């Protein structure tokens, strides 16, 4: 539970945000997450496509080296997907 003073201070902060940054206040009020940055999206898509193509090529050509490289790239893609890379 917040004290009366704490609630008043939070209301002051809320009013300050609404006056100085109305777009930020609206976004915080709506609760929708921001869109991912373009760099993050490009890195994720390129890693996913590269991993898939390397594994497919490794199976088609019957090359253990390409298949292993594809698996390593899949691992890197999973790490990047789960990490906070490119997020603010």
Short mmCIF file of C-alpha atoms in Angstrom, two decimals:
data_model
loop_
_atom_site.label_atom_id
_atom_site.label_comp_id
_atom_site.label_asym_id
_atom_site.label_seq_id
_atom_site.Cartn_x
_atom_site.Cartn_y
_atom_site.Cartn_z
CA UNK A 1 0.00 0.00 0.00
CA UNK A 2 1.23 3.43 -0.83
CA UNK A 3 0.98 6.27 1.61
CA UNK A 4 -1.04 9.38 0.83
CA UNK A 5 2.17 11.31 0.16
CA UNK A 6 3.49 8.63 -2.24
CA UNK A 7 0.22 8.64 -4.21
CA UNK A 8 0.37 12.43 -4.49
CA UNK A 9 3.95 12.28 -5.75
CA UNK A 10 3.03 9.65 -8.35
CA UNK A 11 0.13 11.80 -9.54
CA UNK A 12 2.52 14.75 -9.91
CA UNK A 13 4.87 12.61 -11.99
CA UNK A 14 1.96 11.42 -14.13
CA UNK A 15 0.78 14.99 -14.77
CA UNK A 16 4.36 16.04 -15.59
CA UNK A 17 4.65 13.22 -18.17
CA UNK A 18 1.31 14.14 -19.72
CA UNK A 19 2.38 17.77 -20.09
CA UNK A 20 5.96 17.25 -21.30
CA UNK A 21 5.72 13.94 -23.19
CA UNK A 22 2.11 13.29 -24.27
CA UNK A 23 3.09 10.57 -26.76
CA UNK A 24 5.06 8.67 -24.12
CA UNK A 25 2.23 9.05 -21.61
CA UNK A 26 -0.28 7.71 -24.14
CA UNK A 27 1.95 4.74 -24.98
CA UNK A 28 2.48 3.93 -21.31
CA UNK A 29 -1.25 4.23 -20.65
CA UNK A 30 -2.16 1.91 -23.54
CA UNK A 31 0.31 -0.75 -22.43
CA UNK A 32 1.33 -1.70 -25.97
CA UNK A 33 5.00 -2.63 -26.44
CA UNK A 34 7.12 -0.62 -28.82
CA UNK A 35 7.95 -2.08 -32.22
CA UNK A 36 11.36 -3.76 -32.44
CA UNK A 37 14.17 -1.70 -33.96
CA UNK A 38 14.91 -2.32 -37.62
CA UNK A 39 18.46 -3.48 -36.88
CA UNK A 40 17.22 -6.15 -34.48
CA UNK A 41 14.68 -7.39 -37.01
CA UNK A 42 17.30 -7.52 -39.77
CA UNK A 43 19.79 -9.44 -37.61
CA UNK A 44 17.16 -11.93 -36.49
CA UNK A 45 15.85 -12.57 -39.99
CA UNK A 46 19.31 -12.92 -41.49
CA UNK A 47 20.40 -15.35 -38.77
CA UNK A 48 17.24 -17.42 -39.19
CA UNK A 49 17.56 -17.58 -42.96
CA UNK A 50 21.29 -18.34 -42.86
CA UNK A 51 20.78 -21.12 -40.32
CA UNK A 52 17.97 -22.68 -42.31
CA UNK A 53 19.84 -22.51 -45.61
CA UNK A 54 23.05 -23.94 -44.14
CA UNK A 55 21.21 -26.87 -42.60
CA UNK A 56 19.22 -27.52 -45.76
CA UNK A 57 22.34 -27.32 -47.89
CA UNK A 58 24.18 -29.61 -45.47
CA UNK A 59 21.45 -32.25 -45.77
CA UNK A 60 21.14 -31.96 -49.57
CA UNK A 61 24.90 -32.07 -50.22
CA UNK A 62 25.41 -34.61 -47.41
CA UNK A 63 28.10 -32.43 -45.83
CA UNK A 64 28.61 -32.82 -42.08
CA UNK A 65 30.60 -29.58 -41.98
CA UNK A 66 27.73 -27.54 -43.44
CA UNK A 67 25.23 -29.27 -41.18
CA UNK A 68 27.37 -28.54 -38.12
CA UNK A 69 27.78 -24.91 -39.20
CA UNK A 70 24.02 -24.68 -39.62
CA UNK A 71 23.47 -26.09 -36.13
CA UNK A 72 25.91 -23.59 -34.64
CA UNK A 73 24.12 -20.79 -36.48
CA UNK A 74 20.77 -22.03 -35.14
CA UNK A 75 22.23 -21.95 -31.64
CA UNK A 76 23.43 -18.38 -32.19
CA UNK A 77 20.00 -17.41 -33.54
CA UNK A 78 18.27 -18.85 -30.48
CA UNK A 79 20.64 -16.96 -28.19
CA UNK A 80 19.98 -13.71 -30.04
CA UNK A 81 16.21 -14.35 -29.99
CA UNK A 82 16.27 -14.89 -26.23
CA UNK A 83 18.71 -12.11 -25.41
CA UNK A 84 17.95 -8.43 -25.04
CA UNK A 85 19.96 -7.55 -28.16
CA UNK A 86 18.73 -4.33 -29.72
CA UNK A 87 16.06 -3.65 -27.12
CA UNK A 88 15.92 -0.39 -25.28
#
